[in-house]
Amino acid sequence: MIELQQLCRSFQVGDQCVHALDHLDLKIARGEYLSVMGPSGSGKSTLLNMLGLLDKPSAGEYWLNQTATSQLNEEALATLRRQYIGFVFQSYHLIPRLTARENIELPLILAGIAPKQRRPLVDKVITRLALTDRASHAPNQLSGGQRQRVAIGRAIVMKPELLLADEPTGNLDSVSGREVIELLEELNDEGITLLVVTHDQAIGDRARRELKMIDGRIASDSANQTISSIGS
Amino acid sequence: MRAIDLIAFNLKLIERQRLRSAMLLAAIAISVMAINLLTGIGEGGKQFVLAEFNLLGKNVLIMLPGKKETTGGIPPLTGEATRDLTLRDAEAIARLGNVSAVAPLIAGKMEISHGQLSREAFTMGSNRAFFDIRQLEVAQGKALPQLPFEQSQAVCVIGSKLRKELFGPKPALGQWLRAGDSRFRVIGILKDKGEGLGFDMNEAIIVPVANAQALFNQEGLFRVFIELRSLDGLQKSQQRIVALLKERHEGEEDVTIITQDSLLSAFENILNTLTLAVAGIAGISMLVAGILIMNVSLIAVSQRTREIGLLKALGCPARTVALIFLSEACIMALSGALIGIFISEALLYVARGLYPTIPFTTPLWAQLGSALIATVTALLFAAIPARKAANMAPVDALLDKKAGQA
Ligand SMILES: Nc1ncnc2c1ncn2[C@@H]1O[C@H](COP(=O)(O)OP(=O)(O)OP(=O)(O)O)[C@@H](O)[C@H]1O
Ligand SMILES: [Mg+2]
């Protein structure tokens, strides 16, 4: 489903060139559950933004469902994001003036789906996330865990294939953090490809495939280790 | 994104930012109101003048004593002449070829009484032709009789309001009125018609011109209305009349002739000036509103950077992001315009109450035009912020460090 080939992303900071992603190769199959860990500044978020088509590579190629994305224009990238990708952010990124329900509904609205067709989709997600009695609340009336559940609802309402979560539990206490992770894992069980960036070793260990990043490279990949350990 | 959803999305935004929205609405509303109000006043004045002179018909000339010196200005409606216009002048004009009717006019205020009741009324001395030329209709009784200019007869026709004030519910026809030292029998009541040429015919009393000369102890005529048989010879007839009076007034050209056209073109000049003022005021206020919109939108773009990033992350194309900002400006402009039009209508309604004779109304084109101008201005000034928002890179917008967390 995803293939990165020699992907680079560098930032010019002053007269210095920072290689946030340094000739990265990565393949992700449909339905995988990955965690990405590594020290601060190792390029985790940059990788996630790249996979989410929010950022463009400086060099290399990113194949998403057999489509080479590096040459696509903004419009085409937006369409791919809309169709295939859902995001969950550490800081939720909910729109404060909209209710929980409206936040979840937003992607459908932006996609131009008719209100009649939107309602059952949103209802299903709200029920699924046990947010029924919070649906009409504004984000600032919700707890952190509830906000992140709303954000997850918004991420999955378009039924994406890929769910990208950048430190989804970073702002949560351990209990609601665990709930959120369990929810994401349930979604993964249902078939969605899940990639979680985290600093929490316990959460990282839950993933079936663990990536460790250092200095813009993948220092270790549990998938390859298994392969190499078999080989050795 | 569907239009309804776009509107709903923007309305939530507008509602959320009440102060900002109110400020914008006020700016737009004021400029639209200025346009509508001024056009309404200008148009009212124009309609008033048009109505006045349309009453006369194109083939009617008005002759005033005195010569206007400058061309282009408003003719001296209350001209002062060295030499009087006399009834004999009027008779001479009536004998000219293309002239079908002549109505001399003497006018002034006079104390009119009936029994105990008395009031000051606008008193006009004229003849039968006056009724035709001014299109005065008689509701009861009849108009002044056909009389030679110099013959007096103690009869009068009175306006409906004057009738009410002097007679109340009692019948007025056949009754006698006192005006100054003379007595007049009421032979007709005018149909309710409102003002004409600056005087309210409802409060007027019309007597034969010879009687009026005696009443006011005045030879000179205030005006002479001249009706031509056909429009074809308008220029020539005008020249012949002037020539005739010059001859009669010892070679001095001391009368002014007004045609509907000349008067209207004079007013046209005034109205054009007014239109220019409207355009200037509208332009300035729109510019102010536009700059306000731009600043507010630019602030909104930077305040909503993270939201824009989110929308992009959710797969919203740049086009739609721009549309969200443009449509917000559009909604503001249209609502502001509506408020402005509403206020202007309310003020004009009050103005019509204060000056019932002037039809203060904003024409539809001005209302639509001002709304259009407001919308176009809003869109033009919102275009820059909208493009800025649309062109933001999704990551940078999402990670915007300035904004707080949502
Ligand atoms: N917009 C940017 N401009 C300049 N440098 C950037 C930018 N974004 C990221 N970087 C740099 O790229 C490198 C990788 O950053 P990234 O945010 O991916 O790290 P991270 O692994 O997510 O770190 P953290 O765990 O702190 O979130 C860092 O050195 C960072 O300073
Ligand atoms: Mg990060």
mmCIF file of C-alpha atoms in Angstrom, chain B residues 45 53 92 110 126 207 221 362:
data_model
loop_
_atom_site.group_PDB
_atom_site.id
_atom_site.type_symbol
_atom_site.label_atom_id
_atom_site.label_comp_id
_atom_site.label_asym_id
_atom_site.label_seq_id
_atom_site.Cartn_x
_atom_site.Cartn_y
_atom_site.Cartn_z
ATOM 1 C CA GLY B 45 -36.393 65.605 -5.748
ATOM 2 C CA PHE B 53 -43.746 69.943 -14.801
ATOM 3 C CA ALA B 92 -52.125 89.835 -27.316
ATOM 4 C CA MET B 110 -55.340 86.543 1.594
ATOM 5 C CA SER B 126 -56.849 83.254 -13.217
ATOM 6 C CA VAL B 207 -61.089 83.670 -8.454
ATOM 7 C CA LEU B 221 -49.294 89.381 -13.540
ATOM 8 C CA THR B 362 -34.711 54.726 -3.662
#
